[in-house]
Coordinates of N, CA and C and ligand atoms in Angstrom, one line a residue:
M1 N 0.7 -1.5 -0.3 CA -0.1 -0.1 0.1 C 0.8 1.2 0.1
A2 N 0.5 2.1 -1.0 CA 1.5 2.9 -1.0 C 1.4 4.6 0.1
T3 N 2.3 4.6 0.2 CA 2.5 5.9 1.7 C 2.0 7.3 1.5
L4 N 2.0 7.9 2.3 CA 1.6 9.6 2.1 C 2.7 10.1 2.8
G5 N 3.3 11.0 1.9 CA 4.2 12.0 2.1 C 3.0 13.3 1.9
V6 N 3.2 14.2 3.0 CA 2.3 15.3 3.0 C 3.2 16.8 2.6
N7 N 3.4 17.8 1.4 CA 4.0 18.8 1.0 C 3.7 20.1 2.1
I8 N 4.4 20.6 2.6 CA 3.9 21.9 3.2 C 4.1 23.1 3.0
D9 N 4.4 23.7 1.5 CA 5.1 24.4 1.1 C 4.1 25.7 1.2
H10 N 2.3 25.2 1.0 CA 1.9 26.1 1.1 C 1.3 26.9 2.0
I11 N 1.6 26.1 3.3 CA 1.5 26.6 4.9 C 2.4 28.0 4.5
A12 N 3.9 27.9 4.4 CA 4.8 28.9 4.1 C 4.9 29.5 3.5
N13 N 3.7 29.9 2.1 CA 3.1 30.4 1.3 C 2.5 31.5 1.8
V14 N 1.3 30.8 3.0 CA 0.8 32.1 3.6 C 1.3 32.9 4.7
R15 N 2.0 32.5 5.4 CA 3.6 32.9 6.0 C 4.0 34.0 5.7
Q16 N 4.3 33.5 4.0 CA 5.2 35.0 2.9 C 4.6 35.9 2.5
A17 N 3.0 35.6 2.6 CA 2.1 36.8 1.9 C 2.1 37.8 2.9
R18 N 2.6 37.3 4.5 CA 2.9 38.8 5.3 C 4.4 38.6 6.0
K19 N 5.6 38.0 5.4 CA 6.3 37.9 6.0 C 6.6 37.9 7.4
T20 N 5.6 37.2 7.9 CA 5.7 36.8 9.8 C 6.1 35.4 10.0
V21 N 5.6 35.3 11.0 CA 6.4 34.4 11.8 C 5.0 33.1 11.9
E22 N 3.6 33.5 11.6 CA 2.9 32.3 11.2 C 2.1 32.4 10.4
P23 N 1.3 30.9 9.4 CA 1.3 30.3 10.0 C 2.9 29.6 9.8
D24 N 3.1 28.5 10.7 CA 4.9 27.9 10.9 C 5.0 26.9 10.3
P25 N 5.2 26.3 9.3 CA 5.3 25.0 8.5 C 5.7 24.2 9.7
V26 N 6.7 24.4 10.5 CA 7.4 23.7 11.5 C 6.0 22.5 12.6
Q27 N 5.1 23.8 13.2 CA 4.1 23.3 13.3 C 3.1 22.7 12.8
F28 N 3.0 22.8 11.4 CA 2.3 21.8 10.6 C 2.8 20.8 10.3
A29 N 4.3 20.6 9.7 CA 4.3 19.7 10.0 C 4.0 18.4 11.5
F30 N 4.0 18.6 12.4 CA 3.5 17.9 13.7 C 2.3 17.6 13.5
L31 N 1.5 18.6 12.8 CA 0.2 18.5 13.0 C -0.1 17.1 11.3
A32 N 0.6 17.3 10.9 CA 0.6 16.2 9.5 C 1.1 15.0 10.0
E33 N 2.0 15.1 11.1 CA 2.3 13.6 11.4 C 1.4 13.0 12.0
L34 N 0.5 13.4 12.9 CA -0.3 13.6 13.5 C -1.3 12.8 12.9
G35 N -1.6 13.0 11.8 CA -3.2 12.6 11.0 C -2.2 12.0 10.5
G36 N -1.0 11.5 10.4 CA -0.7 10.3 9.5 C 0.1 10.2 8.4
A37 N 1.1 11.1 8.4 CA 1.4 11.4 7.3 C 3.1 10.6 7.3
D38 N 3.5 10.1 6.3 CA 4.6 9.4 6.4 C 5.6 9.9 6.7
S39 N 5.9 10.9 5.2 CA 6.6 11.8 5.5 C 6.3 13.3 5.3
I40 N 7.6 14.2 5.2 CA 7.0 15.5 5.2 C 8.3 15.8 3.9
T41 N 7.2 17.0 3.0 CA 8.2 17.3 1.9 C 8.1 18.9 2.1
V42 N 9.3 19.2 1.3 CA 9.5 20.5 1.5 C 10.2 21.1 0.3
H43 N 9.6 22.2 -0.6 CA 11.0 22.5 -1.5 C 11.4 23.7 -1.2
L44 N 12.8 23.6 -1.2 CA 13.3 24.4 -0.6 C 13.8 25.7 -2.2
R45 N 13.2 26.5 -2.7 CA 13.4 27.1 -4.2 C 14.5 28.4 -3.9
E46 N 14.8 28.5 -5.1 CA 16.0 29.4 -5.8 C 15.5 30.6 -4.9
D47 N 14.5 31.2 -5.5 CA 13.9 32.3 -4.6 C 13.7 32.2 -3.3
R48 N 13.2 31.2 -2.4 CA 12.5 31.0 -1.3 C 11.3 32.0 -1.1
R49 N 10.3 31.6 -1.8 CA 9.3 32.3 -2.2 C 8.5 31.4 -1.2
H50 N 8.3 30.4 -0.7 CA 7.9 29.7 0.6 C 8.8 29.3 1.6
I51 N 9.0 28.4 1.3 CA 9.7 27.5 2.5 C 11.3 28.1 2.3
Q52 N 11.4 28.5 3.5 CA 13.2 29.3 3.8 C 14.2 28.6 4.6
D53 N 15.1 28.3 4.4 CA 16.2 27.8 5.4 C 16.1 27.2 6.5
R54 N 15.2 28.5 7.4 CA 15.2 27.8 8.9 C 14.6 27.2 8.7
D55 N 13.4 27.1 8.4 CA 12.6 26.0 7.8 C 12.9 24.4 8.1
V56 N 13.8 24.3 6.6 CA 14.3 23.0 6.5 C 15.3 22.8 7.7
F57 N 16.3 23.3 8.4 CA 16.5 22.7 9.4 C 16.4 22.7 10.9
L58 N 15.1 23.5 11.0 CA 14.1 23.3 12.3 C 13.2 21.5 12.0
L59 N 12.8 21.4 11.0 CA 11.9 20.4 10.4 C 12.7 19.2 10.2
K60 N 14.0 19.2 10.2 CA 15.1 17.9 10.1 C 15.0 17.7 11.8
E61 N 15.2 18.7 12.4 CA 15.6 18.9 13.8 C 13.8 17.7 15.0
T62 N 13.3 18.3 14.0 CA 11.6 17.6 14.4 C 10.9 16.8 14.4
I63 N 10.7 16.3 13.5 CA 9.9 15.8 12.8 C 10.7 14.1 12.8
K64 N 9.3 13.2 13.2 CA 9.8 11.7 13.6 C 9.3 11.4 12.4
T65 N 9.2 11.4 11.6 CA 8.7 10.7 10.3 C 10.0 11.1 9.6
K66 N 9.9 11.7 7.9 CA 11.3 11.0 6.9 C 11.2 12.5 6.4
L67 N 12.4 13.2 5.9 CA 12.0 14.4 5.4 C 13.4 14.0 4.1
N68 N 11.8 15.1 3.4 CA 11.8 14.7 1.7 C 12.2 15.9 1.0
L69 N 13.3 16.5 1.3 CA 14.0 18.4 0.2 C 13.8 18.1 -1.5
E70 N 12.6 18.8 -1.5 CA 12.4 18.5 -3.3 C 13.4 20.0 -3.3
M71 N 14.4 19.8 -4.5 CA 15.1 21.2 -4.8 C 15.8 21.1 -6.0
A72 N 16.2 21.5 -6.7 CA 17.2 22.2 -7.8 C 18.4 21.4 -7.8
A73 N 19.0 21.2 -8.3 CA 20.2 20.4 -8.5 C 21.4 21.6 -9.1
T74 N 21.1 22.7 -8.2 CA 22.2 23.5 -8.3 C 23.2 23.5 -7.1
E75 N 24.5 24.1 -7.1 CA 25.4 24.1 -6.6 C 25.3 24.5 -5.1
E76 N 24.4 25.7 -4.9 CA 24.1 25.8 -3.7 C 23.0 25.3 -3.0
M77 N 21.8 24.9 -3.3 CA 21.1 23.8 -3.2 C 22.2 22.3 -2.8
L78 N 22.8 21.5 -4.0 CA 23.7 20.7 -3.3 C 24.2 20.5 -1.7
E79 N 24.9 22.1 -1.7 CA 25.5 22.6 -0.4 C 24.6 22.3 0.6
I80 N 24.0 22.8 0.5 CA 22.4 22.6 1.8 C 22.1 21.2 2.4
A81 N 22.0 20.7 1.4 CA 21.6 19.2 1.5 C 22.5 18.6 2.2
K82 N 24.1 19.1 2.0 CA 25.0 17.5 2.2 C 25.0 18.1 3.8
K83 N 24.7 19.5 4.4 CA 24.5 20.3 5.6 C 23.1 19.2 6.2
L84 N 22.2 19.9 5.6 CA 21.0 19.2 6.3 C 21.0 17.6 6.6
L85 N 21.1 16.7 5.7 CA 21.1 15.3 5.2 C 20.1 15.0 5.9
P86 N 18.9 15.1 4.7 CA 17.6 14.8 4.8 C 17.0 13.7 4.4
D87 N 16.3 12.5 4.7 CA 16.3 11.4 4.6 C 16.3 11.1 2.8
Y88 N 15.6 11.8 1.9 CA 15.5 11.7 0.8 C 16.1 13.2 0.2
V89 N 16.7 13.2 -0.6 CA 15.9 14.3 -2.4 C 15.6 14.1 -3.1
T90 N 14.7 15.1 -3.2 CA 14.3 14.7 -5.0 C 14.6 15.8 -5.8
L91 N 15.0 15.4 -6.8 CA 15.6 16.6 -7.5 C 14.5 17.2 -9.0
V92 N 14.0 18.2 -8.8 CA 13.5 19.3 -9.8 C 13.4 20.1 -10.3
P93 N 12.7 20.3 -11.8 CA 12.8 21.5 -12.9 C 12.6 22.4 -11.9
E94 N 13.4 23.5 -11.9 CA 12.7 25.0 -11.4 C 13.5 26.6 -12.5
K95 N 12.1 26.7 -12.6 CA 12.0 28.1 -13.4 C 11.8 29.3 -12.3
R96 N 12.0 30.4 -11.9 CA 11.7 31.3 -11.7 C 10.5 31.8 -11.6
E97 N 10.0 32.2 -12.9 CA 8.8 32.5 -13.5 C 7.6 31.3 -13.1
E98 N 7.5 30.3 -12.5 CA 6.4 29.2 -12.9 C 6.2 29.1 -11.1
V99 N 4.5 28.6 -11.5 CA 3.6 29.3 -10.3 C 3.8 27.7 -9.3
T100 N 4.2 26.7 -10.0 CA 4.5 25.4 -9.6 C 5.4 24.8 -10.5
T101 N 5.8 23.5 -9.8 CA 6.8 22.6 -11.0 C 6.4 22.2 -12.2
E102 N 6.5 23.0 -12.8 CA 6.1 22.3 -14.6 C 6.9 21.2 -15.1
G103 N 5.8 20.3 -15.2 CA 7.1 19.4 -16.2 C 7.9 18.5 -15.2
G104 N 8.4 17.9 -16.2 CA 9.3 16.5 -15.2 C 10.5 17.4 -15.5
L105 N 12.1 16.4 -14.9 CA 13.3 16.5 -15.3 C 13.3 16.3 -16.6
D106 N 14.2 16.8 -17.3 CA 15.1 16.9 -18.3 C 16.3 16.0 -18.2
L107 N 16.2 14.6 -18.3 CA 17.2 13.8 -18.1 C 18.6 13.9 -19.2
K108 N 17.8 13.3 -20.1 CA 18.7 12.9 -21.3 C 19.7 13.8 -21.5
S109 N 19.1 16.1 -21.8 CA 20.4 16.5 -21.6 C 21.0 17.0 -20.7
N110 N 20.9 16.0 -19.8 CA 21.6 16.8 -18.3 C 22.6 15.3 -17.6
V111 N 23.2 14.4 -18.3 CA 23.0 13.0 -17.9 C 24.5 12.9 -17.0
Q112 N 25.8 13.5 -17.5 CA 26.6 13.9 -17.4 C 26.7 14.7 -15.5
Y113 N 26.2 16.3 -15.8 CA 26.1 17.1 -14.7 C 25.1 15.9 -13.5
L114 N 24.1 15.1 -14.0 CA 23.0 14.8 -12.8 C 24.1 13.4 -12.5
K115 N 24.5 12.6 -13.1 CA 25.8 11.7 -12.5 C 26.7 12.3 -10.9
K116 N 27.1 13.7 -11.2 CA 27.9 14.1 -10.7 C 26.9 14.4 -9.1
A117 N 25.9 15.1 -9.4 CA 24.9 15.9 -8.6 C 24.8 14.4 -7.7
V118 N 24.0 13.4 -8.4 CA 23.4 12.0 -7.7 C 24.3 11.8 -6.8
G119 N 26.0 10.9 -7.3 CA 26.8 10.8 -6.2 C 27.4 11.7 -5.3
Y120 N 27.2 13.1 -5.6 CA 27.6 14.0 -4.2 C 26.7 13.4 -3.3
L121 N 25.4 13.7 -3.7 CA 24.4 13.1 -2.3 C 24.8 12.0 -1.8
K122 N 24.6 10.8 -3.2 CA 24.9 9.3 -2.1 C 26.1 9.6 -1.0
D123 N 26.9 10.1 -1.9 CA 28.5 10.2 -1.0 C 27.8 10.2 0.6
S124 N 26.9 11.0 1.1 CA 26.2 11.4 2.3 C 24.6 10.7 3.2
N125 N 25.0 9.7 1.8 CA 24.0 8.5 2.3 C 22.3 8.9 2.6
I126 N 22.2 10.1 1.6 CA 21.4 10.3 1.2 C 20.7 10.2 -0.3
K127 N 19.0 9.6 0.1 CA 18.5 8.8 -1.2 C 18.6 9.7 -2.4
V128 N 18.3 9.7 -3.8 CA 17.8 10.8 -4.4 C 16.7 10.2 -5.2
S129 N 15.9 10.9 -5.3 CA 15.1 10.8 -6.0 C 14.8 11.3 -7.5
A130 N 14.5 11.4 -8.9 CA 14.3 11.9 -9.8 C 12.5 12.5 -10.0
F131 N 12.2 13.7 -10.1 CA 10.5 14.0 -10.7 C 10.8 14.3 -12.4
I132 N 10.3 12.9 -12.8 CA 9.9 12.8 -14.3 C 8.3 12.6 -14.8
D133 N 8.3 12.5 -16.1 CA 7.2 12.4 -16.4 C 7.3 11.1 -17.2
P134 N 6.1 10.4 -16.7 CA 5.9 9.1 -17.2 C 6.8 8.5 -18.4
L135 N 7.6 8.5 -18.8 CA 7.8 8.0 -20.0 C 9.1 7.5 -19.9
D136 N 9.3 6.0 -21.1 CA 10.3 4.9 -20.7 C 11.5 5.6 -20.9
E137 N 11.7 6.7 -21.4 CA 13.0 7.3 -21.8 C 13.9 7.9 -20.3
Q138 N 12.7 8.6 -19.7 CA 13.5 9.4 -19.1 C 13.7 8.5 -17.9
I139 N 12.7 7.1 -17.9 CA 12.9 5.7 -16.4 C 14.3 5.2 -17.1
N140 N 14.4 4.8 -18.5 CA 16.0 4.2 -18.4 C 16.8 5.2 -17.9
Y141 N 16.9 6.7 -18.6 CA 18.0 7.2 -17.7 C 18.0 7.9 -16.4
S142 N 16.9 7.7 -16.0 CA 16.7 7.5 -14.2 C 17.6 6.6 -13.7
K143 N 18.0 5.5 -14.0 CA 18.6 4.2 -14.0 C 20.1 4.8 -14.2
E144 N 20.2 5.3 -15.2 CA 21.8 5.1 -16.0 C 22.4 6.2 -15.3
I145 N 21.7 7.2 -14.8 CA 22.5 7.9 -13.5 C 22.8 7.6 -12.2
G146 N 21.7 6.5 -11.5 CA 21.7 6.5 -10.7 C 21.0 6.3 -9.6
F147 N 19.9 6.8 -10.0 CA 18.8 7.8 -9.0 C 18.2 6.2 -8.0
D148 N 17.8 6.3 -7.1 CA 17.5 5.1 -6.3 C 15.9 5.2 -6.4
F149 N 15.2 6.5 -6.6 CA 13.3 6.5 -6.6 C 13.3 7.3 -8.1
I150 N 12.1 7.6 -8.4 CA 11.9 8.4 -9.3 C 10.2 8.6 -8.7
E151 N 9.5 9.8 -9.2 CA 8.3 10.5 -8.6 C 8.0 10.5 -10.1
L152 N 7.0 9.6 -10.5 CA 6.4 10.1 -11.8 C 5.4 11.3 -11.1
H153 N 5.7 12.1 -12.3 CA 4.6 13.8 -12.0 C 2.9 13.1 -13.0
T154 N 2.3 13.6 -11.9 CA 0.5 13.2 -12.1 C -0.2 14.2 -12.6
G155 N 0.4 15.5 -13.1 CA 0.1 16.6 -13.3 C -0.9 16.9 -14.1
K156 N -0.2 15.7 -15.1 CA -1.3 15.6 -16.6 C -2.8 15.1 -16.2
F157 N -2.2 13.7 -15.7 CA -3.5 12.6 -15.2 C -4.3 13.5 -14.6
A158 N -4.0 14.4 -14.0 CA -5.0 15.2 -12.9 C -5.8 15.9 -13.6
E159 N -4.8 16.7 -14.7 CA -6.1 18.1 -15.2 C -7.0 17.2 -16.3
L160 N -6.6 15.7 -16.7 CA -7.7 15.3 -18.0 C -8.9 14.8 -17.2
S161 N -9.6 14.3 -18.0 CA -10.5 13.4 -17.7 C -10.9 12.7 -18.5
G162 N -12.3 11.6 -18.3 CA -12.5 10.4 -19.4 C -11.8 9.6 -19.8
S163 N -11.6 9.7 -20.8 CA -10.3 8.5 -21.6 C -9.5 8.7 -22.0
E164 N -9.1 10.5 -21.8 CA -7.9 11.1 -22.0 C -7.0 10.7 -20.2
Q165 N -7.7 10.4 -19.6 CA -7.1 10.5 -18.1 C -6.9 8.8 -18.2
Y166 N -7.6 8.3 -18.6 CA -7.6 6.7 -18.9 C -6.5 6.4 -19.5
K167 N -6.3 7.5 -20.2 CA -5.0 6.5 -21.3 C -3.7 7.3 -20.7
E168 N -3.5 8.6 -20.0 CA -2.5 8.6 -19.2 C -2.4 7.5 -17.6
L169 N -3.4 7.4 -17.4 CA -3.1 6.3 -16.2 C -2.5 5.0 -16.6
Q170 N -2.7 4.6 -18.0 CA -2.2 3.4 -18.3 C -0.3 3.5 -18.6
R171 N -0.5 4.9 -18.8 CA 1.6 5.1 -18.8 C 1.7 5.4 -17.9
I172 N 1.0 5.6 -16.9 CA 1.7 5.5 -15.6 C 2.2 4.4 -14.7
I173 N 0.8 3.5 -15.4 CA 0.6 2.1 -15.0 C 2.0 1.6 -15.5
E174 N 2.1 1.9 -16.2 CA 3.7 1.1 -17.5 C 4.5 1.9 -17.0
S175 N 4.7 2.8 -16.9 CA 5.9 3.4 -16.2 C 6.4 2.7 -15.0
T176 N 5.5 2.5 -13.7 CA 5.7 2.1 -12.9 C 6.3 0.6 -12.9
H177 N 5.7 -0.3 -13.8 CA 6.1 -1.6 -13.7 C 7.7 -1.6 -14.9
L178 N 7.4 -0.5 -15.5 CA 9.4 0.0 -16.2 C 10.0 -0.7 -14.8
A179 N 9.8 1.0 -14.4 CA 10.5 1.5 -13.6 C 11.0 0.4 -12.0
N180 N 9.9 -0.4 -11.7 CA 10.3 -1.4 -11.1 C 11.3 -2.8 -11.6
D181 N 11.2 -3.0 -13.0 CA 11.7 -3.6 -13.1 C 13.6 -3.6 -13.3
L182 N 13.3 -2.2 -13.2 CA 14.8 -1.5 -13.6 C 15.5 -1.9 -12.0
G183 N 14.2 -1.9 -10.7 CA 15.0 -1.9 -9.6 C 14.7 -0.3 -8.6
L184 N 14.0 0.5 -9.7 CA 13.9 2.0 -9.3 C 12.5 1.6 -8.1
V185 N 12.3 2.5 -7.0 CA 11.2 2.6 -6.2 C 10.9 3.7 -6.4
V186 N 9.0 3.6 -7.1 CA 8.6 4.2 -7.8 C 7.8 5.2 -6.9
N187 N 7.9 6.5 -6.5 CA 6.7 7.4 -5.7 C 6.0 8.2 -6.8
A188 N 5.4 8.6 -7.1 CA 4.2 9.7 -7.5 C 3.5 11.0 -6.9
G189 N 3.1 12.3 -7.6 CA 3.1 13.6 -6.8 C 2.6 14.2 -7.8
H190 N 1.9 15.5 -7.8 CA 1.1 16.3 -8.3 C -0.1 16.3 -8.6
G191 N -0.6 17.5 -8.2 CA -2.1 17.4 -8.7 C -2.9 16.7 -8.2
L192 N -2.6 15.4 -7.6 CA -3.5 14.4 -6.9 C -4.5 15.6 -5.7
N193 N -5.5 14.9 -5.5 CA -6.9 15.1 -4.6 C -7.9 14.0 -4.6
Y194 N -8.6 14.5 -3.5 CA -9.4 14.0 -2.8 C -10.4 13.1 -3.8
N195 N -10.1 13.4 -4.9 CA -11.6 12.8 -6.1 C -10.7 11.9 -6.8
N196 N -8.6 12.5 -7.6 CA -8.5 11.2 -8.3 C -7.4 10.2 -7.4
V197 N -7.4 10.6 -6.7 CA -6.3 10.0 -5.8 C -6.2 8.5 -5.8
K198 N -7.5 7.8 -6.2 CA -7.3 6.3 -5.7 C -7.3 5.8 -6.4
K199 N -6.8 6.4 -7.7 CA -6.4 5.8 -9.3 C -5.4 5.4 -8.7
I200 N -4.6 6.7 -8.6 CA -2.7 5.9 -8.3 C -2.3 5.4 -7.5
A201 N -3.3 5.7 -6.1 CA -2.7 4.8 -4.7 C -2.9 3.3 -5.0
S202 N -3.6 2.7 -5.9 CA -3.9 1.5 -5.9 C -2.9 0.7 -7.1
I203 N -2.1 1.6 -7.5 CA -1.1 1.3 -8.8 C -0.8 0.0 -7.9
N204 N 0.4 -1.2 -8.6 CA 0.5 -1.9 -7.2 C 1.8 -1.6 -7.8
N205 N 2.6 -1.8 -6.4 CA 4.1 -1.3 -6.0 C 4.3 0.1 -6.1
M206 N 3.8 1.5 -6.1 CA 3.2 2.3 -6.2 C 3.6 2.8 -4.4
N207 N 5.0 3.3 -3.6 CA 5.8 3.3 -3.1 C 5.1 4.3 -2.2
E208 N 4.6 5.8 -2.8 CA 4.5 7.1 -2.0 C 3.9 8.1 -3.0
L209 N 2.7 8.7 -2.1 CA 2.4 9.5 -2.9 C 2.3 11.2 -2.5
N210 N 3.5 12.0 -2.9 CA 3.3 13.1 -2.7 C 2.1 14.0 -2.6
I211 N 1.7 14.5 -1.8 CA 0.2 15.5 -1.8 C 0.7 16.9 -1.0
G212 N 0.2 18.2 -1.8 CA 0.4 19.3 -0.9 C -0.8 20.3 -0.8
H213 N -1.2 20.6 -2.2 CA -2.3 21.6 -2.2 C -3.2 21.2 -1.9
S214 N -4.1 20.0 -2.6 CA -5.5 19.7 -1.9 C -5.4 19.2 -0.4
I215 N -4.6 19.3 0.2 CA -4.8 19.1 1.7 C -4.7 20.2 2.3
V216 N -4.1 21.3 2.0 CA -3.7 22.3 2.7 C -5.1 23.1 1.9
A217 N -5.9 23.3 0.9 CA -7.2 23.7 0.7 C -8.5 22.8 1.3
R218 N -8.1 21.6 1.9 CA -9.2 20.8 2.7 C -9.0 21.2 4.4
A219 N -7.6 21.6 4.4 CA -7.8 21.9 5.8 C -8.4 23.5 5.9
L220 N -8.7 24.0 4.9 CA -9.1 25.7 5.2 C -10.3 25.4 5.3
A221 N -10.6 24.7 4.8 CA -12.4 23.9 4.3 C -13.0 23.3 5.3
I222 N -12.3 23.1 6.1 CA -12.7 22.3 7.4 C -12.5 22.7 8.6
G223 N -11.1 24.1 8.3 CA -11.1 24.4 10.2 C -11.4 26.1 9.8
L224 N -11.9 26.4 8.7 CA -12.4 28.0 8.4 C -13.5 28.6 9.7
E225 N -14.3 27.1 9.8 CA -15.9 27.8 10.3 C -15.4 27.9 12.2
K226 N -14.5 27.0 12.3 CA -14.1 27.1 14.1 C -13.0 28.2 14.3
S227 N -12.7 28.8 13.2 CA -11.7 30.2 13.6 C -11.9 31.2 13.9
V228 N -13.4 31.0 12.9 CA -14.0 32.8 12.9 C -14.7 32.3 14.7
R229 N -15.2 31.3 14.7 CA -16.0 31.0 15.7 C -15.3 31.2 17.0
E230 N -14.2 31.0 16.9 CA -13.6 31.9 18.0 C -13.0 33.1 18.6
M231 N -12.5 33.6 17.4 CA -12.7 35.1 16.7 C -13.7 35.6 17.4
K232 N -15.2 35.7 17.0 CA -16.4 36.1 17.2 C -16.4 36.0 18.9
S233 N -16.2 34.7 19.2 CA -16.5 35.1 20.5 C -15.3 35.6 21.4
L234 N -14.4 35.3 21.1 CA -13.7 36.8 21.7 C -14.2 38.0 22.1
I235 N -14.8 38.5 20.5 CA -14.8 39.7 20.2 C -16.6 40.0 21.3
T236 N -17.2 39.4 21.4 CA -18.5 39.1 21.9 C -18.2 38.6 23.3
S237 N -17.3 38.3 24.1 CA -17.6 38.0 25.3 C -16.8 39.1 26.1
N238 N -17.5 39.5 27.4 CA -17.9 40.6 28.0 C -17.7 41.9 26.5
Ligands
PXP301 N1 5.7 16.4 -6.1 C1 6.6 17.1 -6.7 C2 7.7 17.1 -7.0 C3 5.9 18.4 -6.5 O1 6.9 19.7 -6.9 C4 4.9 19.3 -5.7 C5 4.3 20.5 -6.0 O2 4.9 21.5 -5.2 C6 3.9 18.3 -5.4 C7 4.6 16.7 -5.6 C8 2.7 18.0 -4.7 O3 2.0 18.7 -5.8 P1 0.4 19.0 -5.6 O4 0.3 20.0 -4.5 O5 -0.3 19.9 -6.5 O6 -0.3 18.0 -4.4

């Protein structure tokens, strides 16, 4: 059965909207673990738009599950990972102007550089995953480069519906089989929500699903009424 990695970047997005101290993603990681998260994922972006350096180092000290650091394979991030020693690093492509990670890594054009980056992380006993589109070519390159895991990009699956979504699901299933045959552990994520997650979770040998936006959106939906009630009570009592 697949495990659940909870991505808490969006908690930090709310904090950074005011550049203040709340909500603190470190506290929310604790709550996510109480709810059953099997790992905590954060993406430390070059522009630090949400998660900050302070967050990743505090999370490393405080979480009781596993820390999955998403990052671009830049020299700056490789140095941070080496100091932080997360349980996993997931290498992702990163563009300053994007709203969220668009598309998987292009492994083919970066084989030599990525071999060095993966080797550098593995020397510190960090397991390394590649966020890739569900394509045979990308899976074969993941093996060649030396990744331990892959994370299949489910963004396209999440956007499609009907027979088109079914086709994309078959592509993800076939990619999972191919990767397993090559000895790679398979995770998946992006765009998974309360309506579509079961189709991906029921794939044989799916290791972990990384989910962020829909969980944080749901937290707002089920928590807002109570938080308004508490504020109203403070204002109206006495
Ligand atoms: N996996 C990766 C590699 C991601 O970049 C993201 C988005 O930060 C996710 C999973 C989670 O996607 P979502 O927020 O749509 O659940």
